[in-house]
CSV table of C-alpha atoms and ligand atoms in Angstrom, one decimal:
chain,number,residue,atom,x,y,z
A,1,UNK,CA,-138.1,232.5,77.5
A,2,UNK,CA,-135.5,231.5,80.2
A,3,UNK,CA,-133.5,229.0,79.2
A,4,UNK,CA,-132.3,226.1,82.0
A,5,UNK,CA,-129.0,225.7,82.4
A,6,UNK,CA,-127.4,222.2,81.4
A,7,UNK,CA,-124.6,222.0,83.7
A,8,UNK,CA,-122.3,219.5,83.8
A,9,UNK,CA,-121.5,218.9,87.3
A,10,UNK,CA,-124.5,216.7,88.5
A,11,UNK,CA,-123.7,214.6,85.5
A,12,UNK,CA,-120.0,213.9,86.2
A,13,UNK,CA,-121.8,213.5,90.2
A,14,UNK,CA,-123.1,210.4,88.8
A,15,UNK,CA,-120.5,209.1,86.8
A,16,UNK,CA,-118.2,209.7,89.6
A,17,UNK,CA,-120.6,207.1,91.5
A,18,UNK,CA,-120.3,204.7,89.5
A,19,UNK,CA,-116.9,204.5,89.2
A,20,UNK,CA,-117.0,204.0,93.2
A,21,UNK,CA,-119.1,201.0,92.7
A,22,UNK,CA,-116.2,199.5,90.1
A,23,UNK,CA,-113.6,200.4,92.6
A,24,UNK,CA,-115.3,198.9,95.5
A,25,UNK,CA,-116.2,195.4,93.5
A,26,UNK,CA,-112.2,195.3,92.3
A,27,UNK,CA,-111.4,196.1,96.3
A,28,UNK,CA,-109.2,192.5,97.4
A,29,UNK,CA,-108.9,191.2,93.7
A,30,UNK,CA,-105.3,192.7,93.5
A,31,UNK,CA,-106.6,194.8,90.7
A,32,UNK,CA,-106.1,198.6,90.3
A,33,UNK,CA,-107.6,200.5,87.5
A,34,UNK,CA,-105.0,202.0,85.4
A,35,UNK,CA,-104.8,204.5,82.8
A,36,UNK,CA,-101.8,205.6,80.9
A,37,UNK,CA,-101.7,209.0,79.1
A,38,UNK,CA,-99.1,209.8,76.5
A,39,UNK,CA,-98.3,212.9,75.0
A,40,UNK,CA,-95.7,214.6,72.7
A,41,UNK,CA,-96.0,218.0,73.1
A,42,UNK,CA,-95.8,221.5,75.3
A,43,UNK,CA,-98.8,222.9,74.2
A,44,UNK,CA,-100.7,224.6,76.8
A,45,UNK,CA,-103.9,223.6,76.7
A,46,UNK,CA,-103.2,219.3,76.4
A,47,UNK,CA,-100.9,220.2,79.8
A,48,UNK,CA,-104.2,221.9,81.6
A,49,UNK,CA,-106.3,218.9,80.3
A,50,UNK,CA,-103.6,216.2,81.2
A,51,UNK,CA,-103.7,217.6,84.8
A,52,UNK,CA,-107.1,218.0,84.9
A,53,UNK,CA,-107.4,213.6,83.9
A,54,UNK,CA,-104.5,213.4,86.6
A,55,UNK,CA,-106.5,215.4,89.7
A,56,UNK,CA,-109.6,213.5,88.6
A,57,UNK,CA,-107.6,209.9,88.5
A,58,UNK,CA,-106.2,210.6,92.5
A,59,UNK,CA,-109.8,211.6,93.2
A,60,UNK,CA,-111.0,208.3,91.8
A,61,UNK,CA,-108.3,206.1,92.8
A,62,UNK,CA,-107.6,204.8,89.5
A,63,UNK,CA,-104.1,205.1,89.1
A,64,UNK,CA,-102.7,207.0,86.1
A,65,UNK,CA,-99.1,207.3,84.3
A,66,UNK,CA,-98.4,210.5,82.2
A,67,UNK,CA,-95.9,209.4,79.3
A,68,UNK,CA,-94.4,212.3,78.3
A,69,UNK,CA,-92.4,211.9,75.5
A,70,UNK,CA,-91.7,215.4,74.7
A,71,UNK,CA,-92.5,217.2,72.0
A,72,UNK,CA,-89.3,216.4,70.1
A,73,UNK,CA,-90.9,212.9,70.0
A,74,UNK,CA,-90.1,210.2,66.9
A,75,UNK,CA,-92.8,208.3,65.5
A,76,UNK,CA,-91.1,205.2,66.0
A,77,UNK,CA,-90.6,206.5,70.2
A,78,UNK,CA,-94.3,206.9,70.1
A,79,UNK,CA,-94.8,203.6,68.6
A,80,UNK,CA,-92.9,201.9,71.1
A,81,UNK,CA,-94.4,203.4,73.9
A,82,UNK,CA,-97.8,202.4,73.1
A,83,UNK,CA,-96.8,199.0,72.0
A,84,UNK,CA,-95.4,198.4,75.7
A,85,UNK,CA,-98.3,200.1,77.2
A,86,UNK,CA,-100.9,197.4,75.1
A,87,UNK,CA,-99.3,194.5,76.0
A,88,UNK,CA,-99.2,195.7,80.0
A,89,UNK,CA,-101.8,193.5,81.7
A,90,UNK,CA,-101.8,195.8,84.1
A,91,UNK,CA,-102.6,198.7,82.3
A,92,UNK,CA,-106.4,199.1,81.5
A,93,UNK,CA,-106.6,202.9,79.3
A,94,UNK,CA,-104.8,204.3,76.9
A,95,UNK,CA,-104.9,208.0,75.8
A,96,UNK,CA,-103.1,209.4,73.1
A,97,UNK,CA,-103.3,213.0,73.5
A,98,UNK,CA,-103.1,215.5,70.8
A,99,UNK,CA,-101.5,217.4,68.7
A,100,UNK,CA,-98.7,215.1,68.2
A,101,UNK,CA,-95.5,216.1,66.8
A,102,UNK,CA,-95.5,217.1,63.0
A,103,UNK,CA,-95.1,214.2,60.3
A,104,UNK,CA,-96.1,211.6,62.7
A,105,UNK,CA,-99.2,209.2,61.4
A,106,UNK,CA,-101.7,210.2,64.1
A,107,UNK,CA,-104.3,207.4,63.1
A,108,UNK,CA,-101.8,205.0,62.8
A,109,UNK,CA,-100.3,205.4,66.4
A,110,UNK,CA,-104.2,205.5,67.4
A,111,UNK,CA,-104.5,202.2,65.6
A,112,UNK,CA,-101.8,200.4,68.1
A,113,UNK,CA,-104.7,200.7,70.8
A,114,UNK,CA,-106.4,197.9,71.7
A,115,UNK,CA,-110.1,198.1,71.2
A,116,UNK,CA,-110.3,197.3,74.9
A,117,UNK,CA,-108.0,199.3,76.1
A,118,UNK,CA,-108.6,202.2,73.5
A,119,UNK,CA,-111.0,204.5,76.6
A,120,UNK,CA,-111.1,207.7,74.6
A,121,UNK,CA,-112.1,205.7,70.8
A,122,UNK,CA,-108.8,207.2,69.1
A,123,UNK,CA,-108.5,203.8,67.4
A,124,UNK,CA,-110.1,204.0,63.3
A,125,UNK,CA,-111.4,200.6,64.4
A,126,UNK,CA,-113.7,202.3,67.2
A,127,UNK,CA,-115.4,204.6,65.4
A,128,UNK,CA,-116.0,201.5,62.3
A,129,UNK,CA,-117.5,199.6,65.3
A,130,UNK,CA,-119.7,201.8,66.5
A,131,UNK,CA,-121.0,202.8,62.7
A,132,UNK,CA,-121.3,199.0,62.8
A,133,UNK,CA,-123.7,198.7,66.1
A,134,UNK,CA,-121.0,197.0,67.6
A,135,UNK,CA,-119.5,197.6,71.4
A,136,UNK,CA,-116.9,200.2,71.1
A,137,UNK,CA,-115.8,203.2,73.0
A,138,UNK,CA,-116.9,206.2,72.0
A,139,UNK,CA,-114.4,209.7,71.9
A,140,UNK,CA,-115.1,210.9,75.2
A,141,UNK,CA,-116.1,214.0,74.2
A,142,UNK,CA,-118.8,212.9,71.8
A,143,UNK,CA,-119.9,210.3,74.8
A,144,UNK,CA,-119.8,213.4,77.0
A,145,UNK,CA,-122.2,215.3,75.0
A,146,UNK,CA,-124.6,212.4,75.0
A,147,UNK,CA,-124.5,212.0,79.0
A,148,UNK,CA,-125.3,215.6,79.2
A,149,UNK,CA,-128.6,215.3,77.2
A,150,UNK,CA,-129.8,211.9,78.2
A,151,UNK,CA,-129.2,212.9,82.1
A,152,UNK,CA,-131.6,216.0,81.3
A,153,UNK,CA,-134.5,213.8,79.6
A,154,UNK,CA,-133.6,215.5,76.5
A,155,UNK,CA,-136.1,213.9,73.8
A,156,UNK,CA,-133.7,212.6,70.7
A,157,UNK,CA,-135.4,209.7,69.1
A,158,UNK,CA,-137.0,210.7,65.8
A,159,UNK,CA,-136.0,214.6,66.7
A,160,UNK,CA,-133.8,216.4,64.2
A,161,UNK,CA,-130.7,216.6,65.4
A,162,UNK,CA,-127.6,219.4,64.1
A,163,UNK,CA,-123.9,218.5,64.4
A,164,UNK,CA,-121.9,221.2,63.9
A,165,UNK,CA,-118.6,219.4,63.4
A,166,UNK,CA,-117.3,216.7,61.8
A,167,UNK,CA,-113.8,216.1,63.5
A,168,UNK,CA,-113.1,212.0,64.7
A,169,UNK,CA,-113.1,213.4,68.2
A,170,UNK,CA,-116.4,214.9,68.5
A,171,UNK,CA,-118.8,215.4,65.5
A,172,UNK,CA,-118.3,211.8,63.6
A,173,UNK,CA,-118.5,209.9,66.4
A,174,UNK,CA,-121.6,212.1,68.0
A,175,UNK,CA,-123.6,211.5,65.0
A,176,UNK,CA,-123.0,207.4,65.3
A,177,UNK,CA,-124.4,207.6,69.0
A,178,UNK,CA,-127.0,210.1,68.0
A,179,UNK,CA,-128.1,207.5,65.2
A,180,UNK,CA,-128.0,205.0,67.9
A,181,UNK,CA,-130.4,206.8,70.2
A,182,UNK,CA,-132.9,207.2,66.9
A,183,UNK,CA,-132.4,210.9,65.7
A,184,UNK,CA,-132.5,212.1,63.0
A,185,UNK,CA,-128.7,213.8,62.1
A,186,UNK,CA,-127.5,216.5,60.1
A,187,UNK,CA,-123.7,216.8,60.4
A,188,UNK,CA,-122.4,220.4,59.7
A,189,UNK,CA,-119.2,221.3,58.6
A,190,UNK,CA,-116.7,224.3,57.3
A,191,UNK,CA,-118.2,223.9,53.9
A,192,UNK,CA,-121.6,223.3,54.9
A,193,UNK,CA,-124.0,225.9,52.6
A,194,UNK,CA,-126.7,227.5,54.9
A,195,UNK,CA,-125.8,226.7,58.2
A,196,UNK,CA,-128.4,228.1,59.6
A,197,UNK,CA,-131.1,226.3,57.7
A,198,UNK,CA,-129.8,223.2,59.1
A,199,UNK,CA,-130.2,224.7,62.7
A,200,UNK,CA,-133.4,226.5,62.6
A,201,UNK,CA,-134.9,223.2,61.7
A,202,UNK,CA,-133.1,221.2,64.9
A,203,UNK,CA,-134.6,221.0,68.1
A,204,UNK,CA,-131.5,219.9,69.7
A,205,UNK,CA,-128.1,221.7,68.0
A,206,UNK,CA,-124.6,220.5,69.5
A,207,UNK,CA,-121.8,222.7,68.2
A,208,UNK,CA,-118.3,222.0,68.2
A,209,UNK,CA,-116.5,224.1,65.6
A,210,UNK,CA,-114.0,225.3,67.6
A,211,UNK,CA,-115.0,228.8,66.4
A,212,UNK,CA,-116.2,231.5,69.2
A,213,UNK,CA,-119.5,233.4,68.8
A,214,UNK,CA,-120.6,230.7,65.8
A,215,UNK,CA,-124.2,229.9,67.0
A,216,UNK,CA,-126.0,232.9,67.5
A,217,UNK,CA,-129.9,232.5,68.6
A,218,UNK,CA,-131.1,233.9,64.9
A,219,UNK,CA,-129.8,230.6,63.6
A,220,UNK,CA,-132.0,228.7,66.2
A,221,UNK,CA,-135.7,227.7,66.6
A,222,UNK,CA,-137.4,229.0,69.3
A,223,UNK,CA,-137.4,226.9,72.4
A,224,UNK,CA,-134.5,224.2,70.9
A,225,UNK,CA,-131.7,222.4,73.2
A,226,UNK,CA,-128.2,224.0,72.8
A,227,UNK,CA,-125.2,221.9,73.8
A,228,UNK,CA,-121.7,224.1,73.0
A,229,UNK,CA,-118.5,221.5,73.4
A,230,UNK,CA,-116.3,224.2,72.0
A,231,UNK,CA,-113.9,225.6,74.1
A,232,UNK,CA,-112.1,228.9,72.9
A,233,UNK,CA,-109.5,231.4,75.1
A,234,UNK,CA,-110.9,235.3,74.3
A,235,UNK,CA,-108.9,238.4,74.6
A,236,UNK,CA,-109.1,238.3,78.2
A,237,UNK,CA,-107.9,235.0,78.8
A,238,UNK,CA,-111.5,233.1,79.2
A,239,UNK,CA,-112.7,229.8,78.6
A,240,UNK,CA,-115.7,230.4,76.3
A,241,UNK,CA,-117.8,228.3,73.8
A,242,UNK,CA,-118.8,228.3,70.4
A,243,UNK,CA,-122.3,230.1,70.8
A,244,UNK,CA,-123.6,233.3,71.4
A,245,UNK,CA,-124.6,233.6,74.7
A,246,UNK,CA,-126.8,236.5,75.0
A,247,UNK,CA,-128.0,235.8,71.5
A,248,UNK,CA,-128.7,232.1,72.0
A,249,UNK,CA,-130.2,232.7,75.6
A,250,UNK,CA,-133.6,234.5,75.2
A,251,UNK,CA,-134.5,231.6,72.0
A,252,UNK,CA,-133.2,228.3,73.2
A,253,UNK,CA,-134.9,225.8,75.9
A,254,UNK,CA,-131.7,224.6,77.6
A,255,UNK,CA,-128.2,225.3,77.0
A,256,UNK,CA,-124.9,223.6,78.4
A,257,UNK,CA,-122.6,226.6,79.4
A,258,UNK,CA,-119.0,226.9,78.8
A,259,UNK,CA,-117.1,226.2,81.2
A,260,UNK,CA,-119.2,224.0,83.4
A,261,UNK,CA,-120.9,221.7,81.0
A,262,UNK,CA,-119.7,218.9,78.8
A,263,UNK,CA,-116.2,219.7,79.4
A,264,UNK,CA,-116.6,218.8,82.9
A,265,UNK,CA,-118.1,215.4,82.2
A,266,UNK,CA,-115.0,214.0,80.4
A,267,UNK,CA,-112.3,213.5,82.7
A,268,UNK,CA,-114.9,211.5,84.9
A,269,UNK,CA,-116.6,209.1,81.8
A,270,UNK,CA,-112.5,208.5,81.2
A,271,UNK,CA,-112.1,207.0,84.9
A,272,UNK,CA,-115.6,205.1,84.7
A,273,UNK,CA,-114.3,203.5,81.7
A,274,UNK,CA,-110.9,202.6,82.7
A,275,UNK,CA,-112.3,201.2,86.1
A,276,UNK,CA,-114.6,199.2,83.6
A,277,UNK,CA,-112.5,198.1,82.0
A,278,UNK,CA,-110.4,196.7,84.6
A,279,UNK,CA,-112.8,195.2,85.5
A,280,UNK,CA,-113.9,193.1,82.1
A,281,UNK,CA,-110.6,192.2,81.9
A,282,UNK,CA,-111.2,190.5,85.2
A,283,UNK,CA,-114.4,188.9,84.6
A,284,UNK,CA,-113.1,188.1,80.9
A,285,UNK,CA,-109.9,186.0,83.0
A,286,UNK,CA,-112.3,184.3,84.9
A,287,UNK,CA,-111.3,185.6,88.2
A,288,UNK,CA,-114.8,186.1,90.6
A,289,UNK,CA,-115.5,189.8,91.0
B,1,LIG,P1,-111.5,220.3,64.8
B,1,LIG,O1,-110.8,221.5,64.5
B,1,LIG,O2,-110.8,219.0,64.6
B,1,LIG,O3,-112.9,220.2,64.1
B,1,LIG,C1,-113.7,221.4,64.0
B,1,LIG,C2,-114.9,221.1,63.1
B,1,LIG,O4,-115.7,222.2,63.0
B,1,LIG,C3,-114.5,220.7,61.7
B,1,LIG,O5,-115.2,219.5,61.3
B,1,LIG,C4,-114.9,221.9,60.8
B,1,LIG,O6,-115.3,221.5,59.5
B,1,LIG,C5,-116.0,222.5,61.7
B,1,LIG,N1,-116.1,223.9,61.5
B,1,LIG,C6,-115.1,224.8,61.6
B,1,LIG,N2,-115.6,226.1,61.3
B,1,LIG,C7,-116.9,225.9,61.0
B,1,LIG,C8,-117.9,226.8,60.6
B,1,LIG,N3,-117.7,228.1,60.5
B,1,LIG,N4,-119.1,226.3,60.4
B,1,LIG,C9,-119.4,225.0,60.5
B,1,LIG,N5,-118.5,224.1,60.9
B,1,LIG,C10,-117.2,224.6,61.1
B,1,LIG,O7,-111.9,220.4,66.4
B,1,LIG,P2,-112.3,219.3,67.4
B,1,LIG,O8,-111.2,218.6,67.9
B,1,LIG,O9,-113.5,218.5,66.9
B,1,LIG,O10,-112.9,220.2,68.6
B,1,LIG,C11,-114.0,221.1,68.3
B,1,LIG,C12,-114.2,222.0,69.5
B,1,LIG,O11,-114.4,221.2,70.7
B,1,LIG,C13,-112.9,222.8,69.9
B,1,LIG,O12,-113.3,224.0,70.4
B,1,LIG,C14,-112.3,222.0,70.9
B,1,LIG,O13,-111.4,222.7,71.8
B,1,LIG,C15,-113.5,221.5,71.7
B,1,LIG,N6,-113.3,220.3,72.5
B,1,LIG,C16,-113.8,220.2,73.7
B,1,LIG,C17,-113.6,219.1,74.5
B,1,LIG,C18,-114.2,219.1,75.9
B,1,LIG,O14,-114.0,218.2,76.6
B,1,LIG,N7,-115.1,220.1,76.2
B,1,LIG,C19,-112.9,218.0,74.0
B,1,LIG,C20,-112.4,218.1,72.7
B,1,LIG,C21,-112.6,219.2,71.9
């Protein structure tokens, strides 16, 4: 069996267009998107991505401040900044990137994000919302994952579905939006028993452990969708995913490749929703769009 390649480009194509259309109905209301993006820390990997949300932003006029607080950072500095950043009308995202500095109360900070505001769904109260069937954002990354399958008419609704992960960034809230879309979930975990039992019986598996090589294609059923979110640096420097590639190839249906797929989705859902969400704000001031 070949399997097709689930690449994340044509997806982040459309996204990308859509955001255009927000742009373009806020053009002579005075409104620019904005998103603001805080960090506390040098670790390589949030710089790469923080550049990568800043390239995207220019690309998709929504403006975009970095707040770098350093990695020396105080709780109570964080705390402040995202204080002032809520209460700026004119700022329309927040992202609180992580890791933050040690002994600071990530979920806390997180909870200082207004639900409206909160574009990435750090804040507890977006994942509660979305358990609840109520309008929330997503974590990117989980949304991400979804826009993937959904743009390749990938079947979910009353299909088995295997999270491997259970993280408030990806596998929590991928199994609320898989719920949504009527699967039926199994979320996987670092104690899970059997992993594989759980996968063999999945026609769609989404892993994102975090672990390189993890899903080989003897844990899959023959012809079963594959969407890796991991991302992992090997000896020689690469991007690569959580599965097995030429394992996994010859036995699944479709996979989303690493780099290329979901990863390349995210930076663009973050400027569709912070151009939407400038543009609620307006409609919810009363202003005509
Ligand atoms: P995390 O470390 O917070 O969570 C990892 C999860 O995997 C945990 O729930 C853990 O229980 C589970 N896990 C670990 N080892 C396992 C094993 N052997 N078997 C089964 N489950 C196992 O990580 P995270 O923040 O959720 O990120 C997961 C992966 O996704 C990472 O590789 C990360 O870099 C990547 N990621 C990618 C994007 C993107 O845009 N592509 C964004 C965020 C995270």
């Amino acid at each position: 069996m070949s399997s097709q390649l689930l690449t994340g480009l044509p997806v982040a194509k459309n996204l990308r267009a859509d955001t255009a259309r927000n742009i373009k109905a806020l053009s002579g209301t005075g409104v620019v998107p904005k998103l603001a993006v805080v960090l506390a820390t040098d670790n390589e990997s949030t710089a790469w991505y923080v550049r990568s949300i800043v390239r995207q932003a220019a690309e998709s006029a929504v403006h975009c401040d970095v707040v770098d607080l350093g990695p020396q950072a105080s709780g109570w500095q964080l705390q402040e900044a995202l204080q002032a950043l809520a209460e700026d009308r004119a700022v329309h995202g927040i992202i609180l990137q992580t890791p933050l500095p040690a002994g600071v109360d990530a979920a806390a900070l997180a909870a200082l994000i207004p639900p409206h505001k909160d574009i990435d769904g750090a804040n507890p109260e977006s994942l509660g919302r979305l358990a609840a069937g109520l309008p929330a954002y997503a974590a990117t990354t989980a949304q991400a994952a979804i826009e993937v399958l959904e743009h390749y008419q990938v079947p979910l609704a009353g299909e088995h579905v295997t999270v491997i992960g259970r993280s408030m960034v990806v596998g929590k809230p991928l199994a609320q939006l898989l719920l949504a879309r009527d699967a039926t979930v199994t979320t996987c975990h670092s104690r899970t028993k059997a992993l594989a039992s759980h996968t063999k019986a999945s026609s769609v598996v989404v892993v994102a452990a975090g672990k390189a090589g993890l899903l080989t294609g003897a844990e899959l059923h023959e012809g079963s969708v594959v969407v890796d979110v991991g991302t992992n640096v090997d000896e020689a420097g690469r991007l690569i995913g959580d599965v097995h590639t030429e394992s996994v190839l010859p036995v699944a249906r479709a996979l989303s490749p690493v780099p290329g797929g979901v990863g390349t989705v995210t930076t663009s859902l973050l400027m569709l929703r912070t151009s939407q969400a400038a543009l609620d704000t307006l409609v919810a001031s009363g202003q005509p769009v």
